[in-house]
């Protein structure tokens, strides 16, 4: 079967079902599904922060939801959508890593920038449903290992070796001596070690799904198109043809 047909890690994961009219998820115990949602939140510098802020209230209408996000700074707090609560990511593991089954599913929103480090490390520590907003994680991993203030070249080399063998080791060595460029990060995406451990994968396009199927053939994959949000007033009602004309496109 194609990637788009191999299961659907939707809200609630594998422990629950939906009520007959499909409006709210029902956990195996009969109550509403409870979801853990690891994501950056505004004002963190990630588009996924805005994405989660916009869609989380809609998901929360169908299931209980707890957001997990660190403080954006020493004197700053994350901006939490109305009606939802946020906890520090460490709380998830300090409480036993959900061994008591508080959550029916945990969603890790991964993207290719260092503001997703806490999501990446949580996804490695306790694999659940990985939401890949990018099909490349190499920039993130390099930023928090070999390029970050907390230098961890051995961690970077281990990640590359784990996916690409001795070729990965050679690339890590080149980066350590400053002879590698950002181009190689796209050639070596460094996503397989996360995707292969996940219980489910969510992506936003069928192209991304096909790429994930190659590196994680046994993991269920769902394609959920990226939402566009509210249309800005200045472009509302503009047709495709008019938009292309304004932009000077053929």
Short mmCIF file of C-alpha atoms in Angstrom, two decimals:
data_model
loop_
_atom_site.label_atom_id
_atom_site.label_comp_id
_atom_site.label_asym_id
_atom_site.label_seq_id
_atom_site.Cartn_x
_atom_site.Cartn_y
_atom_site.Cartn_z
CA UNK A 1 0.00 0.00 0.00
CA UNK A 2 1.03 3.61 -0.53
CA UNK A 3 2.12 5.82 2.34
CA UNK A 4 -1.21 7.62 2.39
CA UNK A 5 -3.07 4.33 2.96
CA UNK A 6 -0.99 2.94 5.83
CA UNK A 7 -3.04 3.79 8.90
CA UNK A 8 -4.06 7.11 10.39
CA UNK A 9 -2.42 8.35 13.61
CA UNK A 10 -5.15 10.90 14.18
CA UNK A 11 -6.25 12.50 17.46
CA UNK A 12 -6.17 9.95 20.22
CA UNK A 13 -3.67 7.53 18.73
CA UNK A 14 -4.51 3.86 19.26
CA UNK A 15 -6.11 3.81 22.69
CA UNK A 16 -9.52 5.22 21.84
CA UNK A 17 -12.26 5.72 19.31
CA UNK A 18 -14.78 8.37 18.29
CA UNK A 19 -18.33 8.93 19.37
CA UNK A 20 -20.99 7.99 16.77
CA UNK A 21 -21.29 11.52 15.35
CA UNK A 22 -17.48 11.87 15.14
CA UNK A 23 -17.32 15.12 17.09
CA UNK A 24 -15.32 14.05 20.13
CA UNK A 25 -12.75 11.35 20.73
CA UNK A 26 -13.57 8.73 23.34
CA UNK A 27 -10.81 7.02 25.31
CA UNK A 28 -10.74 3.30 25.96
CA UNK A 29 -12.02 3.95 29.49
CA UNK A 30 -15.09 5.75 28.20
CA UNK A 31 -14.09 9.37 28.92
CA UNK A 32 -12.83 12.00 26.48
CA UNK A 33 -9.41 11.40 24.96
CA UNK A 34 -6.50 13.18 26.61
CA UNK A 35 -3.72 14.46 24.38
CA UNK A 36 -0.22 15.71 25.21
CA UNK A 37 0.90 18.30 22.65
CA UNK A 38 4.62 19.20 22.53
CA UNK A 39 5.03 22.41 20.55
CA UNK A 40 6.65 25.84 20.60
CA UNK A 41 4.23 28.67 21.38
CA UNK A 42 4.43 32.40 20.66
CA UNK A 43 6.59 34.40 21.03
CA UNK A 44 9.04 31.60 20.16
CA UNK A 45 10.54 32.10 16.70
CA UNK A 46 8.93 29.20 14.89
CA UNK A 47 6.00 29.20 12.50
CA UNK A 48 4.80 26.10 14.29
CA UNK A 49 4.19 28.23 17.37
CA UNK A 50 1.54 30.15 15.43
CA UNK A 51 0.27 26.95 13.81
CA UNK A 52 -0.35 25.27 17.16
CA UNK A 53 -1.91 28.40 18.64
CA UNK A 54 -4.43 28.47 15.82
CA UNK A 55 -5.40 24.81 15.62
CA UNK A 56 -5.09 23.70 19.27
CA UNK A 57 -8.43 25.26 20.32
CA UNK A 58 -10.16 23.36 17.51
CA UNK A 59 -8.54 20.05 18.49
CA UNK A 60 -9.48 20.75 22.13
CA UNK A 61 -13.15 20.73 21.17
CA UNK A 62 -12.81 17.04 20.42
CA UNK A 63 -10.37 15.92 23.12
CA UNK A 64 -8.74 17.03 26.32
CA UNK A 65 -5.39 18.65 25.63
CA UNK A 66 -2.34 19.68 27.64
CA UNK A 67 0.32 21.76 25.90
CA UNK A 68 3.99 21.25 26.76
CA UNK A 69 6.32 24.16 26.08
CA UNK A 70 9.21 25.80 27.97
CA UNK A 71 9.47 29.49 28.75
CA UNK A 72 10.63 31.47 25.70
CA UNK A 73 12.98 33.43 28.00
CA UNK A 74 13.85 34.07 31.60
CA UNK A 75 11.22 36.79 31.97
CA UNK A 76 8.80 35.66 29.27
CA UNK A 77 5.97 33.17 29.33
CA UNK A 78 4.49 31.30 26.38
CA UNK A 79 1.24 32.72 25.03
CA UNK A 80 -1.34 30.04 25.72
CA UNK A 81 -4.52 29.74 23.64
CA UNK A 82 -7.66 30.62 25.57
CA UNK A 83 -9.11 27.67 27.47
CA UNK A 84 -5.94 25.56 27.38
CA UNK A 85 -3.16 24.93 29.88
CA UNK A 86 0.58 24.66 29.38
CA UNK A 87 3.18 22.79 31.39
CA UNK A 88 6.95 22.61 31.17
CA UNK A 89 8.17 19.62 29.12
CA UNK A 90 10.08 18.26 32.11
CA UNK A 91 6.77 17.81 33.95
CA UNK A 92 5.77 15.14 31.47
CA UNK A 93 8.73 12.99 32.46
CA UNK A 94 8.94 14.04 36.11
CA UNK A 95 5.45 12.55 36.51
CA UNK A 96 6.69 9.20 35.29
CA UNK A 97 6.74 9.68 31.54
CA UNK A 98 3.00 8.99 31.32
CA UNK A 99 3.42 5.47 32.70
CA UNK A 100 0.05 5.84 34.39
CA UNK A 101 -1.63 6.41 31.05
CA UNK A 102 -2.74 9.99 31.65
CA UNK A 103 -2.66 10.63 27.92
CA UNK A 104 -4.16 8.56 25.14
CA UNK A 105 -1.60 9.97 22.71
CA UNK A 106 1.35 12.34 22.66
CA UNK A 107 2.05 14.55 19.65
CA UNK A 108 5.53 15.91 18.96
CA UNK A 109 5.56 18.87 16.57
CA UNK A 110 8.97 18.72 14.90
CA UNK A 111 10.46 21.36 12.64
CA UNK A 112 13.93 22.13 11.38
CA UNK A 113 15.08 24.89 13.74
CA UNK A 114 16.60 24.97 17.25
CA UNK A 115 13.38 26.17 18.91
CA UNK A 116 12.19 22.57 18.53
CA UNK A 117 15.06 21.08 20.52
CA UNK A 118 12.82 20.25 23.49
CA UNK A 119 10.35 18.52 21.15
CA UNK A 120 13.11 16.54 19.47
CA UNK A 121 14.62 15.34 22.73
CA UNK A 122 11.21 14.35 24.10
CA UNK A 123 10.40 12.43 20.93
CA UNK A 124 13.66 10.52 21.26
CA UNK A 125 13.10 9.83 24.94
CA UNK A 126 9.55 8.52 24.62
CA UNK A 127 8.47 7.91 21.00
CA UNK A 128 4.81 8.54 20.23
CA UNK A 129 3.23 10.40 17.27
CA UNK A 130 5.74 12.52 15.36
CA UNK A 131 4.33 15.45 13.40
CA UNK A 132 6.94 16.37 10.79
CA UNK A 133 6.45 19.94 9.64
CA UNK A 134 9.73 19.52 7.74
CA UNK A 135 11.21 16.42 6.13
CA UNK A 136 14.71 17.56 7.13
CA UNK A 137 15.92 17.81 10.74
CA UNK A 138 19.64 18.16 10.07
CA UNK A 139 19.72 21.92 10.72
CA UNK A 140 18.01 21.42 14.09
CA UNK A 141 20.33 18.61 15.16
CA UNK A 142 23.47 20.44 14.04
CA UNK A 143 22.35 23.60 15.85
CA UNK A 144 21.94 21.83 19.18
CA UNK A 145 25.10 19.71 18.92
CA UNK A 146 28.08 20.73 16.84
CA UNK A 147 26.99 24.31 16.16
CA UNK A 148 25.42 25.17 19.50
CA UNK A 149 26.93 26.73 22.58
CA UNK A 150 26.75 23.34 24.29
CA UNK A 151 29.26 21.66 21.99
CA UNK A 152 28.45 18.00 21.48
CA UNK A 153 30.36 16.86 18.38
CA UNK A 154 30.17 13.23 19.48
CA UNK A 155 26.37 13.45 19.61
CA UNK A 156 26.32 14.89 16.11
CA UNK A 157 28.63 12.19 14.81
CA UNK A 158 26.57 9.46 16.48
CA UNK A 159 23.38 10.71 14.80
CA UNK A 160 25.04 10.76 11.38
CA UNK A 161 26.71 7.40 11.83
CA UNK A 162 23.44 5.85 13.01
CA UNK A 163 21.71 6.76 9.76
CA UNK A 164 24.49 6.85 7.17
CA UNK A 165 27.28 4.69 8.54
CA UNK A 166 30.86 5.62 7.75
CA UNK A 167 29.71 8.20 5.20
CA UNK A 168 27.98 10.01 8.04
CA UNK A 169 31.15 9.84 10.12
CA UNK A 170 33.12 11.47 7.31
CA UNK A 171 30.57 14.26 7.00
CA UNK A 172 30.69 14.87 10.75
CA UNK A 173 34.48 15.12 10.58
CA UNK A 174 34.28 17.65 7.75
CA UNK A 175 31.83 19.78 9.72
CA UNK A 176 34.06 19.65 12.81
CA UNK A 177 36.90 21.20 10.83
CA UNK A 178 34.66 23.71 9.05
CA UNK A 179 34.73 22.14 5.58
CA UNK A 180 31.03 21.33 5.23
CA UNK A 181 28.21 23.60 4.06
CA UNK A 182 24.47 23.81 4.65
CA UNK A 183 23.92 22.05 1.32
CA UNK A 184 24.88 18.68 2.83
CA UNK A 185 22.17 19.11 5.45
CA UNK A 186 19.55 18.72 2.74
CA UNK A 187 21.30 15.70 1.25
CA UNK A 188 21.42 13.98 4.66
CA UNK A 189 18.04 14.86 6.29
CA UNK A 190 18.64 13.05 9.62
CA UNK A 191 14.99 12.18 10.14
CA UNK A 192 15.07 8.38 10.09
CA UNK A 193 16.17 7.95 13.72
CA UNK A 194 13.06 9.83 14.85
CA UNK A 195 10.61 8.55 12.24
CA UNK A 196 11.62 4.92 12.64
CA UNK A 197 10.93 4.95 16.39
CA UNK A 198 7.59 6.77 16.20
CA UNK A 199 4.28 5.00 16.76
CA UNK A 200 2.73 7.16 14.07
CA UNK A 201 3.73 9.93 11.68
CA UNK A 202 1.81 12.99 10.50
CA UNK A 203 2.95 15.06 7.51
CA UNK A 204 1.33 17.82 5.46
CA UNK A 205 1.83 16.55 1.90
CA UNK A 206 1.84 13.29 -0.03
CA UNK A 207 5.38 14.00 -1.18
CA UNK A 208 6.49 14.13 2.47
CA UNK A 209 4.55 10.94 3.15
CA UNK A 210 6.39 9.09 0.40
CA UNK A 211 9.74 10.23 1.80
CA UNK A 212 8.76 9.12 5.30
CA UNK A 213 7.58 5.75 3.99
CA UNK A 214 11.04 5.11 2.61
CA UNK A 215 12.77 5.62 5.96
CA UNK A 216 10.01 4.30 8.26
CA UNK A 217 8.19 1.62 6.23
CA UNK A 218 6.52 0.02 9.26
CA UNK A 219 5.13 3.19 10.84
CA UNK A 220 1.55 4.36 10.08
CA UNK A 221 1.55 7.67 8.19
CA UNK A 222 -1.24 10.23 7.87
CA UNK A 223 -1.34 13.21 5.54
CA UNK A 224 -3.11 16.19 7.11
CA UNK A 225 -2.96 19.24 4.82
CA UNK A 226 -1.58 22.41 6.40
CA UNK A 227 -4.33 24.86 7.31
CA UNK A 228 -4.17 28.37 5.87
CA UNK A 229 -5.63 30.26 8.82
CA UNK A 230 -7.91 33.26 8.44
CA UNK A 231 -7.62 35.00 5.08
CA UNK A 232 -6.13 38.52 5.48
CA UNK A 233 -8.67 41.20 4.64
CA UNK A 234 -6.46 42.73 1.93
CA UNK A 235 -6.47 39.52 -0.14
CA UNK A 236 -9.86 38.05 0.75
CA UNK A 237 -11.93 37.29 -2.33
CA UNK A 238 -9.05 37.52 -4.78
CA UNK A 239 -9.14 34.79 -7.41
CA UNK A 240 -6.18 32.64 -8.37
CA UNK A 241 -5.92 34.41 -11.71
CA UNK A 242 -5.97 37.88 -10.13
CA UNK A 243 -3.34 36.86 -7.57
CA UNK A 244 -1.01 35.61 -10.29
CA UNK A 245 -1.57 38.81 -12.27
CA UNK A 246 -0.70 40.98 -9.25
CA UNK A 247 2.49 39.00 -8.69
CA UNK A 248 3.47 39.17 -12.33
CA UNK A 249 3.26 35.43 -12.82
CA UNK A 250 2.27 33.87 -16.16
#
